[in-house]
Amino acid sequence: MRGVGFVFVLVSLLGAIATTSFASTVTYDHRALVIDGKRRVLISGSIHYPRSTPDMWPDLIQKSKDGGLDVIETYVFWNLHEPVRRQYDFKGRNDLVKFVKTVAEAGLYVHLRIGPYVCAEWNYGGFPLWLHFIPGIQFRTDNGPFKEEMQIFTAKIVDMMKKENLYASQGGPIILSQIENEYGNIDSAYGSAAKSYIQWAASMATSLDTGVPWVMCQQADAPDPMINTCNGFYCDQFTPNSVKKPKMWTENWTGWFLSFGGAAPYRPVEDIAFAVARFFQLGGTFQNYYMYHGGTNFGRTTGGPFIATSYDYDAPIDEYGLLRQPKWGHLKDLHKAIKLCEAALIATDPTITSLGTNLEASVYKTGTGSCAAFLANVRTNSDATVNFSGNSYHLPAWSVSILPDCKNVALNTAQINSMAVMPRFMQQSLKNDIDSSDGFQSGWSWVDEPVGISKNNAFTKLGLLEQINVTADKSDYLWYSLSTEIQGDEPFLEDGSQTVLHVESLGHALHAFINGKLAGSGTGNSGNAKVTEDIPVTLIHGKNTIDLLSLTVGLQNYGAFYDKQGAGITGPVKLKGLANGTTVDLSSQQWTYQVGLQGEELGLPSGSSSKWVSGSTLPKKQPLIWYKTTFDAPAGNDPVALHFIGMGKGEAWVNGQSIGRYWPAYVSSNSGCTSSCDYRGPYNSNKCLKNCGKPSQQLYHVPRSWLKPSGNTLVLFEEIGGDPTQISFATKQVESLCSRVSEYHPLPVDMWGSDLTTGRKSSPMLSLECPFPNQVISSIKFASFGTPHGTCGSFSHSKCSSRMALSIVQEACIGSKSCSIGVSIDTFGDPCRGIAKSLAVEASCT
């Protein structure tokens, strides 16, 4: 093997977990990671253990393995595991050891990204808030107090893994670890201390003697033996900082995160496949999807601020644990095609030649006869036909064809053989004792949350205080309360007793109450968390009470010095007279503060308090109300969601566990979305958007493992007013299967090489398979061979359409769990000679 590798001596064989019986040696050289002396092409995917439940982990990991992954990558979330200094939590969704062992049981490797800064759209970037209060601390720089805490936590995680024999050097699955995270994106802001900090972090990590390599992502100056890696939508042009290190991609963003107030981003699979193929075409050997399963931001774990509760990320496995098709299937085919090339990929470096303008061939050829080629068309709007090694190949724009034998195409990234699946949410009755149409319309009880100060631990201070320093993020909420006297001769009363309350806040949202009544609200957004509001208010003679409820929506998680970005009402707060422009600044007066809500202190989220009130008139469309009801779990095993139609903003708990913040009142902009998204050309997070002009999120995941068959408790805290009787539960099901395959598609990758074996040319195949056990294809909703119009769910016939298509597909598929049909005129006849034809089918399963 060419290049000099850094060797990590792996010695311990004791206590190796059941799935592996021998320790492995993990090293690297300039081409790849080297496991037990053999270079490996590795496909990885991110699954964050706290964004799903332990009951979901085995299925998620198995689906990842079935999709062609070799490695599961996860961050380690410091603020989950050490919420209070030196008090640790590794139970339930926080059971890191169990998660790693579950990956091992599936026969996959693990990349453990300890960080401990994670970004990840996670609250405070994964740092616990108590760090903020350590005297003299400065985050992520050459600072003694910070480095001490970072080393203590990193060492604790490493020691936990060692005690359970989870490193590959001990026979476990962990083949890589990461220290720090994307620091190179912002390190210039920290000056010369950044370089010494990175040197220290690398030295500290390697001193922990894990026996496996460490990486630093987005860190061009990562010191040896750290492997510097790439994050981004595309990493084909990335070059490591040493000829001794392999080209690795630690985050290939499969979509983008959803923000409250934003439209939903998505990324076409053709573009992802193009990016992956280009990476391996140009010398890469380790690629990770961020995310492969995104999951859910339960509780108050979102960062941002304004990150939504759903962290679906348009990943190949969706938030609920179901396969997103055709994304999952097309990437599975891609992985198979790449693995067909592995022997050539690991043996040598590519030879790259131009086939024309923005047309390129990369060939991996060995002296032992292995040969693999990648043919790329990097044009954004024009297909091309190229000549390569004496043969002609059609390359759609923005695509790569993979030839594992340098001759026959196993896959083109723009031509999808995998079927699409159309999901739907079906409402279900959750109460056995009521009519199914009743839903959640009866059985509610409630508790009013007091406006203003109601707890004994309130305190007074002169001036306005920054929120995070007061709450330490123990709650989203902080009350600012002030009583002020209005005399009869005050200028505010000259124009119908009307004034304007001017409030400025660092964010993230606020509600203003005058004499106990909601006067107005304001909110920031994901681009600017700050709030400035002029709220018309009516004051009375004498004493007036101003109560301002400030709230956070996840703390900042990214950027230089992000930990110093505050929140809350820091002012000024002013009363502006409408008659003659007179203004009174209230900012420096004596304010009374209350951290959190009375309902939080009373334990209302558990649903067990004696404070709940029932009656014939349920209060609706009123601010600051806690609601409670009971329900039965939906029948079956389909994933469950709460549909928050009719609600405003708040948080929800099921059987005492928070499913996260809800905010259907925050509607996305009407602009920016398109009916379809062209995969061709560079992707960015605003290129492909859907759900414009609608609530950013209305459906909220409730894990099945949190539900009992009956007697479940749902608790809501509603901030701004809603109607809980409109809430419903829904189960996520499959509505249709669809596929569209042309005569010019490559064969399914599983059939690659069959022509060589049989000596005759095979036709492309359209395949359908019901996604769940015990299902069969029960109907064919559409079938056309010719030039059908539309997409899945909206196919229609053209003038060119075989009259035999429907009957042929019905005969091949109905009553079977799966079926495959040859896409050729031999099967369907030729409805229009000389025209390229496709077969489009939509089916349903029961």
CSV table of N, CA and C in Angstrom, one decimal, residues 115-183:
chain,number,residue,atom,x,y,z
A,115,GLY,N,-16.9,15.4,20.4
A,115,GLY,CA,-16.9,16.9,20.4
A,115,GLY,C,-16.0,17.5,21.5
A,116,PRO,N,-16.6,18.0,22.6
A,116,PRO,CA,-18.0,17.8,23.0
A,116,PRO,C,-18.9,18.9,22.5
A,117,TYR,N,-18.4,19.9,21.8
A,117,TYR,CA,-19.3,20.8,21.1
A,117,TYR,C,-19.9,20.1,19.9
A,118,VAL,N,-21.2,20.2,19.7
A,118,VAL,CA,-21.8,19.4,18.6
A,118,VAL,C,-22.5,20.2,17.6
A,119,CYS,N,-22.9,21.5,17.9
A,119,CYS,CA,-23.7,22.3,17.0
A,119,CYS,C,-25.1,21.6,16.8
A,120,ALA,N,-25.3,20.9,15.7
A,120,ALA,CA,-26.4,19.9,15.6
A,120,ALA,C,-27.8,20.5,15.8
A,121,GLU,N,-27.9,21.8,15.6
A,121,GLU,CA,-29.2,22.5,15.9
A,121,GLU,C,-29.7,22.0,17.3
A,122,TRP,N,-28.8,21.8,18.2
A,122,TRP,CA,-29.1,21.3,19.5
A,122,TRP,C,-28.9,22.5,20.5
A,123,ASN,N,-29.7,22.5,21.6
A,123,ASN,CA,-29.7,23.6,22.5
A,123,ASN,C,-28.3,23.9,23.0
A,124,TYR,N,-27.9,25.1,22.9
A,124,TYR,CA,-26.6,25.6,23.3
A,124,TYR,C,-25.4,24.8,22.7
A,125,GLY,N,-25.6,24.3,21.6
A,125,GLY,CA,-24.6,23.5,20.9
A,125,GLY,C,-24.1,22.3,21.6
A,126,GLY,N,-24.9,21.8,22.6
A,126,GLY,CA,-24.6,20.6,23.4
A,126,GLY,C,-23.9,20.9,24.7
A,127,PHE,N,-23.5,22.2,24.9
A,127,PHE,CA,-22.8,22.5,26.2
A,127,PHE,C,-23.9,22.7,27.3
A,128,PRO,N,-23.6,22.2,28.5
A,128,PRO,CA,-24.4,22.4,29.6
A,128,PRO,C,-24.4,23.9,30.1
A,129,LEU,N,-25.5,24.4,30.6
A,129,LEU,CA,-25.5,25.8,30.9
A,129,LEU,C,-24.7,26.1,32.1
A,130,TRP,N,-24.4,25.2,33.0
A,130,TRP,CA,-23.6,25.5,34.1
A,130,TRP,C,-22.2,25.9,33.8
A,131,LEU,N,-21.7,25.5,32.6
A,131,LEU,CA,-20.4,26.0,32.1
A,131,LEU,C,-20.3,27.5,32.1
A,132,HIS,N,-21.4,28.1,31.7
A,132,HIS,CA,-21.5,29.5,31.5
A,132,HIS,C,-21.2,30.3,32.8
A,133,PHE,N,-21.5,29.6,33.9
A,133,PHE,CA,-21.3,30.3,35.2
A,133,PHE,C,-20.0,30.1,35.9
A,134,ILE,N,-19.1,29.3,35.3
A,134,ILE,CA,-17.8,29.1,35.9
A,134,ILE,C,-17.0,30.4,35.8
A,135,PRO,N,-16.4,30.9,36.8
A,135,PRO,CA,-15.7,32.1,36.8
A,135,PRO,C,-14.5,32.1,35.8
A,136,GLY,N,-14.4,33.1,35.0
A,136,GLY,CA,-13.2,33.2,34.1
A,136,GLY,C,-13.3,32.3,32.8
A,137,ILE,N,-14.4,31.6,32.6
A,137,ILE,CA,-14.4,30.7,31.5
A,137,ILE,C,-14.7,31.4,30.2
A,138,GLN,N,-14.0,30.9,29.1
A,138,GLN,CA,-14.3,31.3,27.8
A,138,GLN,C,-14.4,30.0,27.0
A,139,PHE,N,-15.4,29.8,26.2
A,139,PHE,CA,-15.7,28.6,25.5
A,139,PHE,C,-14.8,28.5,24.3
A,140,ARG,N,-14.3,27.3,24.0
A,140,ARG,CA,-13.7,26.9,22.7
A,140,ARG,C,-12.5,27.8,22.4
A,141,THR,N,-11.6,28.0,23.4
A,141,THR,CA,-10.4,28.7,23.1
A,141,THR,C,-9.4,28.2,24.2
A,142,ASP,N,-8.2,28.8,24.1
A,142,ASP,CA,-7.1,28.4,25.0
A,142,ASP,C,-7.4,29.0,26.4
A,143,ASN,N,-8.4,28.4,27.1
A,143,ASN,CA,-8.8,28.9,28.3
A,143,ASN,C,-8.8,27.8,29.4
A,144,GLY,N,-8.1,28.0,30.5
A,144,GLY,CA,-7.9,26.9,31.5
A,144,GLY,C,-9.2,26.3,32.0
A,145,PRO,N,-10.2,27.1,32.5
A,145,PRO,CA,-11.4,26.5,33.0
A,145,PRO,C,-12.2,25.7,32.0
A,146,PHE,N,-12.2,26.2,30.8
A,146,PHE,CA,-13.0,25.5,29.7
A,146,PHE,C,-12.2,24.2,29.4
A,147,LYS,N,-10.9,24.2,29.2
A,147,LYS,CA,-10.2,23.0,28.8
A,147,LYS,C,-10.3,21.9,29.9
A,148,GLU,N,-10.3,22.4,31.1
A,148,GLU,CA,-10.4,21.4,32.2
A,148,GLU,C,-11.7,20.6,32.2
A,149,GLU,N,-12.8,21.4,32.0
A,149,GLU,CA,-14.1,20.7,31.9
A,149,GLU,C,-14.3,19.9,30.7
A,150,MET,N,-13.8,20.4,29.5
A,150,MET,CA,-13.8,19.6,28.3
A,150,MET,C,-13.1,18.3,28.4
A,151,GLN,N,-11.9,18.3,29.1
A,151,GLN,CA,-11.1,17.1,29.2
A,151,GLN,C,-11.8,16.1,30.2
A,152,ILE,N,-12.4,16.6,31.2
A,152,ILE,CA,-13.0,15.8,32.2
A,152,ILE,C,-14.2,15.0,31.5
A,153,PHE,N,-15.0,15.7,30.7
A,153,PHE,CA,-16.1,15.0,30.1
A,153,PHE,C,-15.7,14.1,29.0
A,154,THR,N,-14.7,14.6,28.1
A,154,THR,CA,-14.2,13.7,27.1
A,154,THR,C,-13.6,12.4,27.6
A,155,ALA,N,-12.8,12.6,28.7
A,155,ALA,CA,-12.2,11.4,29.3
A,155,ALA,C,-13.3,10.5,29.9
A,156,LYS,N,-14.3,11.0,30.5
A,156,LYS,CA,-15.4,10.2,31.0
A,156,LYS,C,-16.0,9.3,29.9
A,157,ILE,N,-16.3,9.9,28.8
A,157,ILE,CA,-17.0,9.2,27.7
A,157,ILE,C,-16.0,8.1,27.2
A,158,VAL,N,-14.7,8.5,27.0
A,158,VAL,CA,-13.8,7.5,26.6
A,158,VAL,C,-13.7,6.3,27.6
A,159,ASP,N,-13.6,6.6,28.8
A,159,ASP,CA,-13.5,5.6,29.9
A,159,ASP,C,-14.7,4.7,29.9
A,160,MET,N,-15.9,5.3,29.7
A,160,MET,CA,-17.1,4.5,29.6
A,160,MET,C,-17.1,3.5,28.5
A,161,MET,N,-16.6,4.0,27.3
A,161,MET,CA,-16.5,3.1,26.2
A,161,MET,C,-15.5,2.0,26.4
A,162,LYS,N,-14.4,2.3,27.1
A,162,LYS,CA,-13.3,1.3,27.4
A,162,LYS,C,-13.8,0.3,28.3
A,163,LYS,N,-14.5,0.7,29.4
A,163,LYS,CA,-15.0,-0.2,30.4
A,163,LYS,C,-16.0,-1.2,29.8
A,164,GLU,N,-16.7,-0.8,28.7
A,164,GLU,CA,-17.6,-1.8,28.1
A,164,GLU,C,-17.0,-2.4,26.8
A,165,ASN,N,-15.6,-2.2,26.7
A,165,ASN,CA,-14.9,-2.9,25.6
A,165,ASN,C,-15.5,-2.5,24.2
A,166,LEU,N,-15.8,-1.2,24.0
A,166,LEU,CA,-16.5,-0.8,22.8
A,166,LEU,C,-15.6,-0.3,21.7
A,167,TYR,N,-14.4,0.0,22.0
A,167,TYR,CA,-13.5,0.4,20.9
A,167,TYR,C,-13.0,-0.8,20.1
A,168,ALA,N,-12.8,-0.6,18.8
A,168,ALA,CA,-12.3,-1.7,17.9
A,168,ALA,C,-11.1,-2.3,18.5
A,169,SER,N,-10.2,-1.6,19.2
A,169,SER,CA,-9.0,-2.1,19.7
A,169,SER,C,-9.3,-3.1,20.8
A,170,GLN,N,-10.6,-3.1,21.3
A,170,GLN,CA,-11.0,-4.1,22.3
A,170,GLN,C,-12.0,-5.1,21.8
A,171,GLY,N,-12.2,-5.1,20.5
A,171,GLY,CA,-13.2,-6.0,19.9
A,171,GLY,C,-14.6,-5.4,19.8
A,172,GLY,N,-14.7,-4.1,20.0
A,172,GLY,CA,-15.9,-3.3,19.9
A,172,GLY,C,-16.1,-2.7,18.5
A,173,PRO,N,-17.2,-1.9,18.3
A,173,PRO,CA,-17.5,-1.4,17.0
A,173,PRO,C,-17.0,0.0,16.7
A,174,ILE,N,-16.4,0.7,17.7
A,174,ILE,CA,-16.0,2.1,17.5
A,174,ILE,C,-14.7,2.1,16.7
A,175,ILE,N,-14.7,2.6,15.5
A,175,ILE,CA,-13.5,2.7,14.7
A,175,ILE,C,-13.0,4.1,14.5
A,176,LEU,N,-13.7,5.1,14.9
A,176,LEU,CA,-13.3,6.5,14.8
A,176,LEU,C,-13.9,7.3,16.0
A,177,SER,N,-13.2,8.3,16.4
A,177,SER,CA,-13.7,9.3,17.3
A,177,SER,C,-13.4,10.7,16.8
A,178,GLN,N,-14.2,11.6,17.2
A,178,GLN,CA,-14.0,13.0,16.8
A,178,GLN,C,-13.8,13.9,18.0
A,179,ILE,N,-12.9,14.8,17.9
A,179,ILE,CA,-12.7,15.9,18.9
A,179,ILE,C,-13.0,17.2,18.2
A,180,GLU,N,-13.6,18.1,19.0
A,180,GLU,CA,-14.1,19.4,18.5
A,180,GLU,C,-15.0,19.2,17.3
A,181,ASN,N,-15.4,20.3,16.6
A,181,ASN,CA,-16.4,20.2,15.6
A,181,ASN,C,-16.6,21.5,14.8
A,182,GLU,N,-16.2,21.5,13.6
A,182,GLU,CA,-16.4,22.6,12.7
A,182,GLU,C,-15.7,23.9,13.2
A,183,TYR,N,-14.7,23.7,14.0
A,183,TYR,CA,-14.1,24.9,14.6
A,183,TYR,C,-13.4,25.8,13.6
